[in-house]
Amino acid sequence: MIFYFSGTGNTRWVAGEIAKAIGEELLYIPDLIRQGQYTFTPREGERLGFCFPTHGWQPPRIVRDFIRRLCITKADDAYCWALTTCGDNMGEAMTILNKELATIGLKAETTFSVIMPESYVCLPFMKTDPEDKERWKIENAGRQLHHIVSIIKDCKKGIEELEKGATPRLYSYVIGGYFNKKMVTDKKFTVDADVCIKCGKCAKVCPVDNIIGTPPRWLHSGKCTSCLACYHYCPVHAINNGGITRKRDQYYFNRRGDQR
């Protein structure tokens, strides 16, 4: 079984490709939370996988909260692996994930990072990639997945293929610590009511059901993951996060080009 979370589709694609290749069930974490489903028993020989995007060089809050409530019975012999997608690097996100898994008696014995197109656009130095770079990242990820699948199929342990960056502890524990404490919020989301076409897509794609109505209204429930799905999927760019995103492009997997 593969537990996964995805906002703009990068991780959904990666997890889906692996699930098809190894013939195991794909489980979407937001759906499991909605259903209150936290207890699982692996079949004999079934692997346990965790796939998530890197948010501020850490696993997303929704993933960490889910793991804390997760109960895997009869998992002593199960092969456990994890994969994170990221725009350039992921810092110590896997170290943080394994600390969460340790609280429920699990450890990802083999870990991977996969570089995918950028989707976080709420800071001055962060933008979507040019189309040629997006295409290159996706094509390269596809090649990497063949290698990753072969490792997972053979249940190889002790493999760590991670793009941590130059200063991973600074990224994850200082910058990422501030980001995930202070900047993961829905308070800056706005909608241009005169541009909004009232399609309701933003509410449909929100993984935490934090948007209602047309034009959309954010609930300020504390559940927002800052995944930016509402922003990127809006067909008319009516949604923004502060003023900076008015000057930014949109991206979600399968949006444009051969792969999107």
GROMACS .gro file of C-alpha atoms in nm:
model
  260
    1MET     CA    1   0.000   0.000   0.000
    2ILE     CA    2   0.114   0.352  -0.080
    3PHE     CA    3  -0.003   0.645   0.131
    4TYR     CA    4   0.029   0.974  -0.054
    5PHE     CA    5  -0.055   1.342  -0.045
    6SER     CA    6  -0.049   1.578  -0.342
    7GLY     CA    7  -0.164   1.934  -0.402
    8THR     CA    8  -0.085   2.024  -0.762
    9GLY     CA    9  -0.042   1.670  -0.895
   10ASN     CA   10   0.334   1.608  -0.901
   11THR     CA   11   0.331   1.356  -0.618
   12ARG     CA   12   0.005   1.201  -0.738
   13TRP     CA   13   0.169   1.120  -1.070
   14VAL     CA   14   0.487   0.981  -0.912
   15ALA     CA   15   0.296   0.768  -0.659
   16GLY     CA   16   0.057   0.649  -0.928
   17GLU     CA   17   0.336   0.537  -1.159
   18ILE     CA   18   0.499   0.340  -0.878
   19ALA     CA   19   0.166   0.186  -0.772
   20LYS     CA   20   0.098   0.064  -1.127
   21ALA     CA   21   0.448  -0.077  -1.163
   22ILE     CA   22   0.452  -0.273  -0.837
   23GLY     CA   23   0.081  -0.360  -0.831
   24GLU     CA   24  -0.007  -0.210  -0.494
   25GLU     CA   25  -0.294   0.002  -0.366
   26LEU     CA   26  -0.276   0.382  -0.378
   27LEU     CA   27  -0.429   0.555  -0.075
   28TYR     CA   28  -0.491   0.933  -0.074
   29ILE     CA   29  -0.429   1.072   0.274
   30PRO     CA   30  -0.701   1.345   0.265
   31ASP     CA   31  -0.963   1.082   0.173
   32LEU     CA   32  -0.848   0.857   0.457
   33ILE     CA   33  -0.877   1.149   0.700
   34ARG     CA   34  -1.229   1.229   0.576
   35GLN     CA   35  -1.325   0.864   0.630
   36GLY     CA   36  -1.155   0.842   0.970
   37GLN     CA   37  -0.952   0.547   0.842
   38TYR     CA   38  -0.622   0.510   1.023
   39THR     CA   39  -0.583   0.135   1.089
   40PHE     CA   40  -0.435  -0.094   0.824
   41THR     CA   41  -0.301  -0.448   0.811
   42PRO     CA   42  -0.057  -0.523   0.529
   43ARG     CA   43  -0.099  -0.845   0.338
   44GLU     CA   44   0.190  -1.092   0.349
   45GLY     CA   45   0.470  -0.947   0.137
   46GLU     CA   46   0.296  -0.614   0.091
   47ARG     CA   47   0.522  -0.309   0.098
   48LEU     CA   48   0.449   0.017   0.283
   49GLY     CA   49   0.517   0.338   0.094
   50PHE     CA   50   0.481   0.706   0.183
   51CYS     CA   51   0.486   0.972  -0.091
   52PHE     CA   52   0.457   1.345  -0.026
   53PRO     CA   53   0.568   1.684  -0.160
   54THR     CA   54   0.829   1.880   0.031
   55HIS     CA   55   0.671   2.190   0.189
   56GLY     CA   56   0.927   2.434   0.324
   57TRP     CA   57   1.189   2.155   0.338
   58GLN     CA   58   0.963   1.948   0.564
   59PRO     CA   59   0.684   1.693   0.515
   60PRO     CA   60   0.347   1.874   0.491
   61ARG     CA   61   0.158   1.916   0.817
   62ILE     CA   62  -0.130   1.699   0.693
   63VAL     CA   63   0.113   1.408   0.635
   64ARG     CA   64   0.272   1.442   0.978
   65ASP     CA   65  -0.067   1.463   1.151
   66PHE     CA   66  -0.192   1.157   0.961
   67ILE     CA   67   0.112   0.949   1.056
   68ARG     CA   68   0.067   1.034   1.424
   69ARG     CA   69  -0.278   0.873   1.411
   70LEU     CA   70  -0.179   0.584   1.185
   71CYS     CA   71  -0.187   0.228   1.316
   72ILE     CA   72  -0.023  -0.043   1.106
   73THR     CA   73  -0.085  -0.386   1.254
   74LYS     CA   74   0.140  -0.685   1.187
   75ALA     CA   75   0.398  -0.460   1.019
   76ASP     CA   76   0.710  -0.613   1.174
   77ASP     CA   77   0.824  -0.773   0.850
   78ALA     CA   78   0.684  -0.517   0.605
   79TYR     CA   79   0.929  -0.336   0.376
   80CYS     CA   80   0.885   0.039   0.425
   81TRP     CA   81   1.002   0.307   0.181
   82ALA     CA   82   0.935   0.679   0.129
   83LEU     CA   83   0.962   0.933  -0.152
   84THR     CA   84   0.932   1.309  -0.160
   85THR     CA   85   0.893   1.538  -0.460
   86CYS     CA   86   1.060   1.878  -0.454
   87GLY     CA   87   1.138   2.170  -0.682
   88ASP     CA   88   1.516   2.167  -0.629
   89ASN     CA   89   1.604   2.005  -0.296
   90MET     CA   90   1.436   1.867   0.014
   91GLY     CA   91   1.669   1.938   0.305
   92GLU     CA   92   1.612   1.705   0.599
   93ALA     CA   93   1.250   1.626   0.510
   94MET     CA   94   1.316   1.250   0.523
   95THR     CA   95   1.484   1.271   0.861
   96ILE     CA   96   1.175   1.451   0.990
   97LEU     CA   97   0.946   1.194   0.829
   98ASN     CA   98   1.132   0.907   0.991
   99LYS     CA   99   1.105   1.073   1.331
  100GLU     CA  100   0.727   1.075   1.283
  101LEU     CA  101   0.726   0.713   1.164
  102ALA     CA  102   0.932   0.608   1.464
  103THR     CA  103   0.648   0.714   1.694
  104ILE     CA  104   0.432   0.439   1.541
  105GLY     CA  105   0.707   0.180   1.519
  106LEU     CA  106   0.800   0.223   1.153
  107LYS     CA  107   1.107   0.335   0.960
  108ALA     CA  108   1.146   0.410   0.591
  109GLU     CA  109   1.444   0.189   0.518
  110THR     CA  110   1.488   0.321   0.164
  111THR     CA  111   1.424   0.683   0.070
  112PHE     CA  112   1.412   0.887  -0.250
  113SER     CA  113   1.362   1.243  -0.369
  114VAL     CA  114   1.233   1.327  -0.716
  115ILE     CA  115   1.280   1.673  -0.865
  116MET     CA  116   0.954   1.801  -1.018
  117PRO     CA  117   0.833   2.140  -1.149
  118GLU     CA  118   0.808   2.426  -0.900
  119SER     CA  119   0.462   2.516  -0.771
  120TYR     CA  120   0.527   2.738  -0.467
  121VAL     CA  121   0.512   3.100  -0.587
  122CYS     CA  122   0.439   3.306  -0.275
  123LEU     CA  123   0.787   3.443  -0.207
  124PRO     CA  124   0.982   3.695  -0.417
  125PHE     CA  125   1.249   3.444  -0.526
  126MET     CA  126   1.010   3.157  -0.601
  127LYS     CA  127   0.846   3.119  -0.941
  128THR     CA  128   0.716   2.844  -1.165
  129ASP     CA  129   0.976   2.695  -1.397
  130PRO     CA  130   0.992   2.791  -1.765
  131GLU     CA  131   0.809   2.540  -1.981
  132ASP     CA  132   1.127   2.382  -2.117
  133LYS     CA  133   1.257   2.327  -1.764
  134GLU     CA  134   0.922   2.183  -1.652
  135ARG     CA  135   0.932   1.940  -1.942
  136TRP     CA  136   1.291   1.842  -1.865
  137LYS     CA  137   1.214   1.781  -1.499
  138ILE     CA  138   0.917   1.557  -1.580
  139GLU     CA  139   1.108   1.360  -1.843
  140ASN     CA  140   1.401   1.313  -1.608
  141ALA     CA  141   1.165   1.207  -1.327
  142GLY     CA  142   1.014   0.947  -1.558
  143ARG     CA  143   1.356   0.796  -1.618
  144GLN     CA  144   1.435   0.805  -1.247
  145LEU     CA  145   1.114   0.623  -1.164
  146HIS     CA  146   1.221   0.314  -1.359
  147HIS     CA  147   1.525   0.291  -1.131
  148ILE     CA  148   1.318   0.358  -0.816
  149VAL     CA  149   1.061   0.093  -0.909
  150SER     CA  150   1.333  -0.170  -0.953
  151ILE     CA  151   1.465  -0.097  -0.602
  152ILE     CA  152   1.119  -0.109  -0.442
  153LYS     CA  153   1.024  -0.428  -0.627
  154ASP     CA  154   1.333  -0.601  -0.491
  155CYS     CA  155   1.274  -0.456  -0.140
  156LYS     CA  156   1.631  -0.330  -0.123
  157LYS     CA  157   1.712  -0.170   0.211
  158GLY     CA  158   1.954   0.099   0.321
  159ILE     CA  159   1.934   0.303   0.000
  160GLU     CA  160   1.918   0.682   0.034
  161GLU     CA  161   1.890   0.878  -0.290
  162LEU     CA  162   1.812   1.229  -0.169
  163GLU     CA  163   1.880   1.578  -0.303
  164LYS     CA  164   1.928   1.751   0.032
  165GLY     CA  165   2.087   2.074  -0.092
  166ALA     CA  166   2.393   2.258   0.036
  167THR     CA  167   2.273   2.335   0.391
  168PRO     CA  168   1.991   2.088   0.466
  169ARG     CA  169   1.965   2.158   0.839
  170LEU     CA  170   1.938   2.532   0.778
  171TYR     CA  171   1.675   2.473   0.512
  172SER     CA  172   1.458   2.238   0.719
  173TYR     CA  173   1.498   2.348   1.079
  174VAL     CA  174   1.551   2.724   1.050
  175ILE     CA  175   1.394   2.848   0.725
  176GLY     CA  176   1.152   2.558   0.700
  177GLY     CA  177   1.068   2.577   1.068
  178TYR     CA  178   0.966   2.941   1.031
  179PHE     CA  179   0.782   2.873   0.705
  180ASN     CA  180   0.574   2.588   0.841
  181LYS     CA  181   0.495   2.770   1.166
  182LYS     CA  182   0.414   3.114   1.025
  183MET     CA  183   0.340   3.090   0.654
  184VAL     CA  184   0.120   2.782   0.621
  185THR     CA  185  -0.209   2.967   0.637
  186ASP     CA  186  -0.508   3.066   0.427
  187LYS     CA  187  -0.515   3.425   0.555
  188LYS     CA  188  -0.360   3.579   0.242
  189PHE     CA  189  -0.585   3.409  -0.013
  190THR     CA  190  -0.817   3.644  -0.201
  191VAL     CA  191  -1.042   3.620  -0.505
  192ASP     CA  192  -1.114   3.882  -0.768
  193ALA     CA  193  -1.492   3.857  -0.768
  194ASP     CA  194  -1.520   4.034  -1.104
  195VAL     CA  195  -1.289   3.775  -1.263
  196CYS     CA  196  -1.420   3.462  -1.087
  197ILE     CA  197  -1.647   3.250  -1.310
  198LYS     CA  198  -1.800   3.068  -1.010
  199CYS     CA  199  -1.696   2.725  -1.138
  200GLY     CA  200  -1.626   2.591  -0.788
  201LYS     CA  201  -1.307   2.420  -0.899
  202CYS     CA  202  -1.103   2.569  -0.614
  203ALA     CA  203  -1.331   2.410  -0.355
  204LYS     CA  204  -1.324   2.076  -0.538
  205VAL     CA  205  -0.944   2.056  -0.552
  206CYS     CA  206  -0.881   2.173  -0.195
  207PRO     CA  207  -0.748   1.862  -0.018
  208VAL     CA  208  -0.866   1.976   0.326
  209ASP     CA  209  -1.216   2.107   0.239
  210ASN     CA  210  -1.118   2.457   0.347
  211ILE     CA  211  -1.306   2.647   0.074
  212ILE     CA  212  -1.681   2.698   0.032
  213GLY     CA  213  -1.908   2.900  -0.192
  214THR     CA  214  -1.875   3.082  -0.522
  215PRO     CA  215  -1.694   3.316  -0.526
  216PRO     CA  216  -1.480   3.112  -0.286
  217ARG     CA  217  -1.445   3.182   0.083
  218TRP     CA  218  -1.163   3.034   0.291
  219LEU     CA  219  -1.274   2.897   0.626
  220HIS     CA  220  -0.965   2.992   0.831
  221SER     CA  221  -1.002   2.652   0.996
  222GLY     CA  222  -0.632   2.594   1.056
  223LYS     CA  223  -0.635   2.305   0.807
  224CYS     CA  224  -0.481   2.486   0.508
  225THR     CA  225  -0.161   2.320   0.385
  226SER     CA  226  -0.056   2.608   0.155
  227CYS     CA  227  -0.041   2.355  -0.129
  228LEU     CA  228  -0.175   2.629  -0.361
  229ALA     CA  229  -0.406   2.390  -0.546
  230CYS     CA  230  -0.680   2.654  -0.537
  231TYR     CA  231  -0.448   2.910  -0.695
  232HIS     CA  232  -0.297   2.687  -0.962
  233TYR     CA  233  -0.617   2.514  -1.075
  234CYS     CA  234  -0.821   2.835  -1.112
  235PRO     CA  235  -0.896   2.854  -1.486
  236VAL     CA  236  -0.904   3.236  -1.492
  237HIS     CA  237  -0.630   3.324  -1.237
  238ALA     CA  238  -0.891   3.487  -1.011
  239ILE     CA  239  -0.729   3.359  -0.690
  240ASN     CA  240  -0.417   3.510  -0.540
  241ASN     CA  241  -0.207   3.470  -0.227
  242GLY     CA  242  -0.108   3.824  -0.139
  243GLY     CA  243  -0.004   4.061  -0.415
  244ILE     CA  244   0.299   3.869  -0.537
  245THR     CA  245   0.110   3.590  -0.715
  246ARG     CA  246  -0.055   3.840  -0.951
  247LYS     CA  247   0.280   3.843  -1.129
  248ARG     CA  248   0.327   3.466  -1.119
  249ASP     CA  249   0.227   3.189  -1.360
  250GLN     CA  250   0.026   2.879  -1.270
  251TYR     CA  251   0.128   2.515  -1.283
  252TYR     CA  252  -0.031   2.181  -1.215
  253PHE     CA  253   0.061   1.842  -1.351
  254ASN     CA  254  -0.107   1.767  -1.688
  255ARG     CA  255  -0.174   2.136  -1.745
  256ARG     CA  256   0.011   2.193  -2.072
  257GLY     CA  257   0.270   2.038  -2.301
  258ASP     CA  258   0.331   1.672  -2.376
  259GLN     CA  259   0.325   1.563  -2.012
  260ARG     CA  260   0.080   1.815  -1.870
   0.00000   0.00000   0.00000
